[in-house]
PDB file of C-alpha atoms in Angstrom:
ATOM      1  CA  UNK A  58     162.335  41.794 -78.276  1.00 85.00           C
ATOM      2  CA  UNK A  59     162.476  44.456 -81.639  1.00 86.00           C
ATOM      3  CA  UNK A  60     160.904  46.625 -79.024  1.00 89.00           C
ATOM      4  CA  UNK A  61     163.262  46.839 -75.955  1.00 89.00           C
ATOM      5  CA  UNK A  62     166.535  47.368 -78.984  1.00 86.00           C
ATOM      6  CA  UNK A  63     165.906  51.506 -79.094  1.00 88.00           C
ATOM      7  CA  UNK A  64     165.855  51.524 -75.197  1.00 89.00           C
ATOM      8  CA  UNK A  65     169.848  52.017 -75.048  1.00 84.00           C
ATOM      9  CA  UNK A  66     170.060  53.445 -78.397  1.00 84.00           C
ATOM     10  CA  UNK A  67     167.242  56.446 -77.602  1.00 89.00           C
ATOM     11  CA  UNK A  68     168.539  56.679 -73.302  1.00 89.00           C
ATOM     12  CA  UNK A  69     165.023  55.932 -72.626  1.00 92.00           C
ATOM     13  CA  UNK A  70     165.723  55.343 -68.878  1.00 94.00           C
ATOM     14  CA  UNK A  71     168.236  56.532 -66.424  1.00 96.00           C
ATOM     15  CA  UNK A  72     168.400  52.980 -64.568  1.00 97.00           C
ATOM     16  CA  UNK A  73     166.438  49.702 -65.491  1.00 97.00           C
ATOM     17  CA  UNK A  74     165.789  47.675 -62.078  1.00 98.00           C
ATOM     18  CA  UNK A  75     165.222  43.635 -62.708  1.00 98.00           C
ATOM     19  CA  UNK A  76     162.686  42.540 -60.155  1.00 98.00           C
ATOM     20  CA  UNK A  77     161.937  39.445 -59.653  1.00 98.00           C
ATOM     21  CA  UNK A  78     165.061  38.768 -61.364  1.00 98.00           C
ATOM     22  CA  UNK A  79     164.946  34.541 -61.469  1.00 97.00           C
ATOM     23  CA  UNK A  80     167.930  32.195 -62.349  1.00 96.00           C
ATOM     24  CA  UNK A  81     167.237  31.893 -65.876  1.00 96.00           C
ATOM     25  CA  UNK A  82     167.069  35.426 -66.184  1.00 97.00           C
ATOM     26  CA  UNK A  83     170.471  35.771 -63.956  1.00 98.00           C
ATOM     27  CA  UNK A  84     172.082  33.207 -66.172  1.00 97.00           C
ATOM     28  CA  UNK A  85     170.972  34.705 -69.806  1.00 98.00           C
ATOM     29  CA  UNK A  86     172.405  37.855 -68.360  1.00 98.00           C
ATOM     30  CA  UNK A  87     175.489  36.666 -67.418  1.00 97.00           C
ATOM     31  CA  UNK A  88     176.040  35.220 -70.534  1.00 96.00           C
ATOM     32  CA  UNK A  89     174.856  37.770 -72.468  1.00 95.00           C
ATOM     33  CA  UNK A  90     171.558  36.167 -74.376  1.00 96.00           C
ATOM     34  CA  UNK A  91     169.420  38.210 -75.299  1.00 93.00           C
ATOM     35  CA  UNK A  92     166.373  35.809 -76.218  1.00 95.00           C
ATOM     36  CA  UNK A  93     163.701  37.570 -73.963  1.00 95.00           C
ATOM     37  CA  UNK A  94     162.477  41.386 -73.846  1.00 94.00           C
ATOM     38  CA  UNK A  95     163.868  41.727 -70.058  1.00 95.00           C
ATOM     39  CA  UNK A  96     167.101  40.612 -71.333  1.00 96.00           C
ATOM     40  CA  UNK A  97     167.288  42.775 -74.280  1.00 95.00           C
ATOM     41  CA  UNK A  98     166.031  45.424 -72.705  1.00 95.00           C
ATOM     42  CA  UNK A  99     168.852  45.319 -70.269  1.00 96.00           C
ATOM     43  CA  UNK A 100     171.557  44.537 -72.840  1.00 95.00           C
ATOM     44  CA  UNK A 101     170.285  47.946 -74.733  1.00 94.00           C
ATOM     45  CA  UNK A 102     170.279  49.861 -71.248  1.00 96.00           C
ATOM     46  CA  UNK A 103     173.838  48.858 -70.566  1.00 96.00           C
ATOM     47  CA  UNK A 104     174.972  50.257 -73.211  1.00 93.00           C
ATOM     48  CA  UNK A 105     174.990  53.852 -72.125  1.00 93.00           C
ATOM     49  CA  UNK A 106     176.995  52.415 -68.757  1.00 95.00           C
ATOM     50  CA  UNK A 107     173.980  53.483 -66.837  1.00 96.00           C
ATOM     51  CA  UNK A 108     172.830  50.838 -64.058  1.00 98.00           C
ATOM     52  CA  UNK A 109     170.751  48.029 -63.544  1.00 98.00           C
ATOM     53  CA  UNK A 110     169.329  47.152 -60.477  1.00 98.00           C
ATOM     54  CA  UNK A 111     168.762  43.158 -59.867  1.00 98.00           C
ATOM     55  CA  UNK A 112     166.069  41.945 -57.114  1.00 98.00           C
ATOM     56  CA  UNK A 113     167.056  38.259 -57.185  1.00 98.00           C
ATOM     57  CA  UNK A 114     164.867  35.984 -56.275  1.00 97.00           C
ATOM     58  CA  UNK A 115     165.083  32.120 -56.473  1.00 96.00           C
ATOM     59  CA  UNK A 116     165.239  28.764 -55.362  1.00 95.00           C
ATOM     60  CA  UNK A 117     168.683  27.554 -56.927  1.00 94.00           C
ATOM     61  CA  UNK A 118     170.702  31.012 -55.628  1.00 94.00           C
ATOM     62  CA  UNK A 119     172.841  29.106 -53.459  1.00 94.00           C
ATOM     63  CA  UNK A 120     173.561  26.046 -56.117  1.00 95.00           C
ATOM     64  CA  UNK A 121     173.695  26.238 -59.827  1.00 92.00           C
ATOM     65  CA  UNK A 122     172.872  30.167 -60.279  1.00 94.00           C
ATOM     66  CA  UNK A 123     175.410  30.799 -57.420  1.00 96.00           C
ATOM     67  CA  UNK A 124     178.030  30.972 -60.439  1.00 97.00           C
ATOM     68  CA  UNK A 125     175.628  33.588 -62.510  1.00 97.00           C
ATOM     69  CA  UNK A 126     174.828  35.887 -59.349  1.00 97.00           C
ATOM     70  CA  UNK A 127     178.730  35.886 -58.343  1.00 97.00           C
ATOM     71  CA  UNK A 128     179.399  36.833 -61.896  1.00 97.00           C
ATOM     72  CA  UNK A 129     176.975  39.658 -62.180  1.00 98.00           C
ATOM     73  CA  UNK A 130     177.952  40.877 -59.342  1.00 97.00           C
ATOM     74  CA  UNK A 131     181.496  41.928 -60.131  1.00 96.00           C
ATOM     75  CA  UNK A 132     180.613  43.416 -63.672  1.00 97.00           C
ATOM     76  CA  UNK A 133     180.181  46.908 -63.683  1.00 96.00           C
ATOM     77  CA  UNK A 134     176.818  48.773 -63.759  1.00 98.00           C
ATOM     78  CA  UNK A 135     174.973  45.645 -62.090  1.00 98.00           C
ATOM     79  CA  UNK A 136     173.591  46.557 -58.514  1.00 98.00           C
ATOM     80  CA  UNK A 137     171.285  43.943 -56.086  1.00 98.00           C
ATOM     81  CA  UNK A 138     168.861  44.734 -53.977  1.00 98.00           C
ATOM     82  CA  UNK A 139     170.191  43.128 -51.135  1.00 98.00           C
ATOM     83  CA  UNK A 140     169.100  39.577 -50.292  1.00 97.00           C
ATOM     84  CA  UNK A 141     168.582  36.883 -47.450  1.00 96.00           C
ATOM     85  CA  UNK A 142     167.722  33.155 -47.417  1.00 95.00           C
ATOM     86  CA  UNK A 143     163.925  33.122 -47.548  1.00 91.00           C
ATOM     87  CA  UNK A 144     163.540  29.425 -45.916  1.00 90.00           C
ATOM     88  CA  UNK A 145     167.078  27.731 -44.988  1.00 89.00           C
ATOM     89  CA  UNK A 146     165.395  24.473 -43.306  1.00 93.00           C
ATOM     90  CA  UNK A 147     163.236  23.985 -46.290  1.00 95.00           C
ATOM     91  CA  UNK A 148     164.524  25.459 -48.973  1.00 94.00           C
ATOM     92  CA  UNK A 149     168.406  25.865 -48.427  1.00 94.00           C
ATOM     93  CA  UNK A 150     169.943  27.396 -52.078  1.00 95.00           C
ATOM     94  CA  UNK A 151     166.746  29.889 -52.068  1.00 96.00           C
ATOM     95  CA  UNK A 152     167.644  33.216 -51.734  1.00 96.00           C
ATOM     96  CA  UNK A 153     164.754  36.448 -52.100  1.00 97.00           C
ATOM     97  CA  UNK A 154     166.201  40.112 -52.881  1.00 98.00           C
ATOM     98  CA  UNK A 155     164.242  42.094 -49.858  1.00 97.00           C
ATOM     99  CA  UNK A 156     161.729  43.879 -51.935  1.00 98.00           C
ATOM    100  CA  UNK A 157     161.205  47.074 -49.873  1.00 98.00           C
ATOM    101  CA  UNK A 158     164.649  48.018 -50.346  1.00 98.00           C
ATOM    102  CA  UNK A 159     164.635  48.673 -54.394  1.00 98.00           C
ATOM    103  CA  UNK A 160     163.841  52.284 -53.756  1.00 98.00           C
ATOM    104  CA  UNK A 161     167.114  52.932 -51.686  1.00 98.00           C
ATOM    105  CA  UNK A 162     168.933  50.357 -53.494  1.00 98.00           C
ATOM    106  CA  UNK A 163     167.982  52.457 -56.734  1.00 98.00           C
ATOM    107  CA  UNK A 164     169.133  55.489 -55.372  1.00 98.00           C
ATOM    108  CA  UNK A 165     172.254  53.904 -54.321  1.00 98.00           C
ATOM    109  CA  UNK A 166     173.143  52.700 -57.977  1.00 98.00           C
ATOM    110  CA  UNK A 167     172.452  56.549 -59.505  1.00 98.00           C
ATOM    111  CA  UNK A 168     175.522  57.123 -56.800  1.00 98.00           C
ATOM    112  CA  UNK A 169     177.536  54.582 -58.464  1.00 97.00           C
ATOM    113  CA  UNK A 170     177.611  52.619 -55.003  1.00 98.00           C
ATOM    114  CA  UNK A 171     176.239  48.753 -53.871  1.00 98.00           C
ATOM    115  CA  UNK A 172     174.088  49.040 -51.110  1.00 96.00           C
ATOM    116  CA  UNK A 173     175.783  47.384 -48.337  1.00 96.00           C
ATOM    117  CA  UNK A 174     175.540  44.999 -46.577  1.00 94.00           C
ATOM    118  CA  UNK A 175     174.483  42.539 -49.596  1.00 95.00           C
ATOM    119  CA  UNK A 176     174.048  39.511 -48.079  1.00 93.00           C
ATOM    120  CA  UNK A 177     171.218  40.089 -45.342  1.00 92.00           C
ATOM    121  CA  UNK A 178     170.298  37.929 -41.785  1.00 87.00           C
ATOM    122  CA  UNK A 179     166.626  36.986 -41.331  1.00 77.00           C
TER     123      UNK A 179
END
């Protein structure tokens, strides 16, 4: 954790991108713990106001880390990769960020703009 502190601090990176980002990491976020190098890492980043890129990707998306993704997704700097239902017989409240589109979705955030649409059809 000492290690990802200097990332803000020395502007190490121009964007950070979160992928797989899973519901415990969407929920420390959210709330602001910082108990886990990812999390610090990002906490540091933001505080230049550059962005971070999330690539969500979990099972409970659509149920209790429904609150934490919502949340995320209206502060500033945060950006998803847009997302889709990977299995809605099976698995219902899963949801997986679609992978291939982190380059363009990274691009997208250095614009200061969410890639649209968000929410995705399979």
């Amino acid at each position: 954790i000492e290690e990802a502190e200097p990332i803000g601090p020395k502007k190490m990176c121009d964007i950070m991108v979160v992928a797989p980002c899973t519901s415990n990491t969407a929920a420390k976020l959210a709330l602001g713990l910082t108990d886990t190098p990812a999390t610090m890492a990002v906490k540091s980043h933001l505080r230049n106001a550059r962005p971070v890129v999330i690539a969500i990707s979990t099972n409970d998306a659509l149920a209790g880390c429904a609150k934490n993704i919502g949340y995320l997704q209206n502060l500033r700097n945060y950006y998803f990769v847009p997302y889709a239902q990977d299995n809605c017989e099976k698995k219902p409240n899963s949801i997986v960020a679609e992978f291939g589109l982190i380059p363009e979705t990274i691009q997208s955030a250095l614009d200061g703009i969410q890639l649209q649409p968000i929410i995705r059809v399979k």
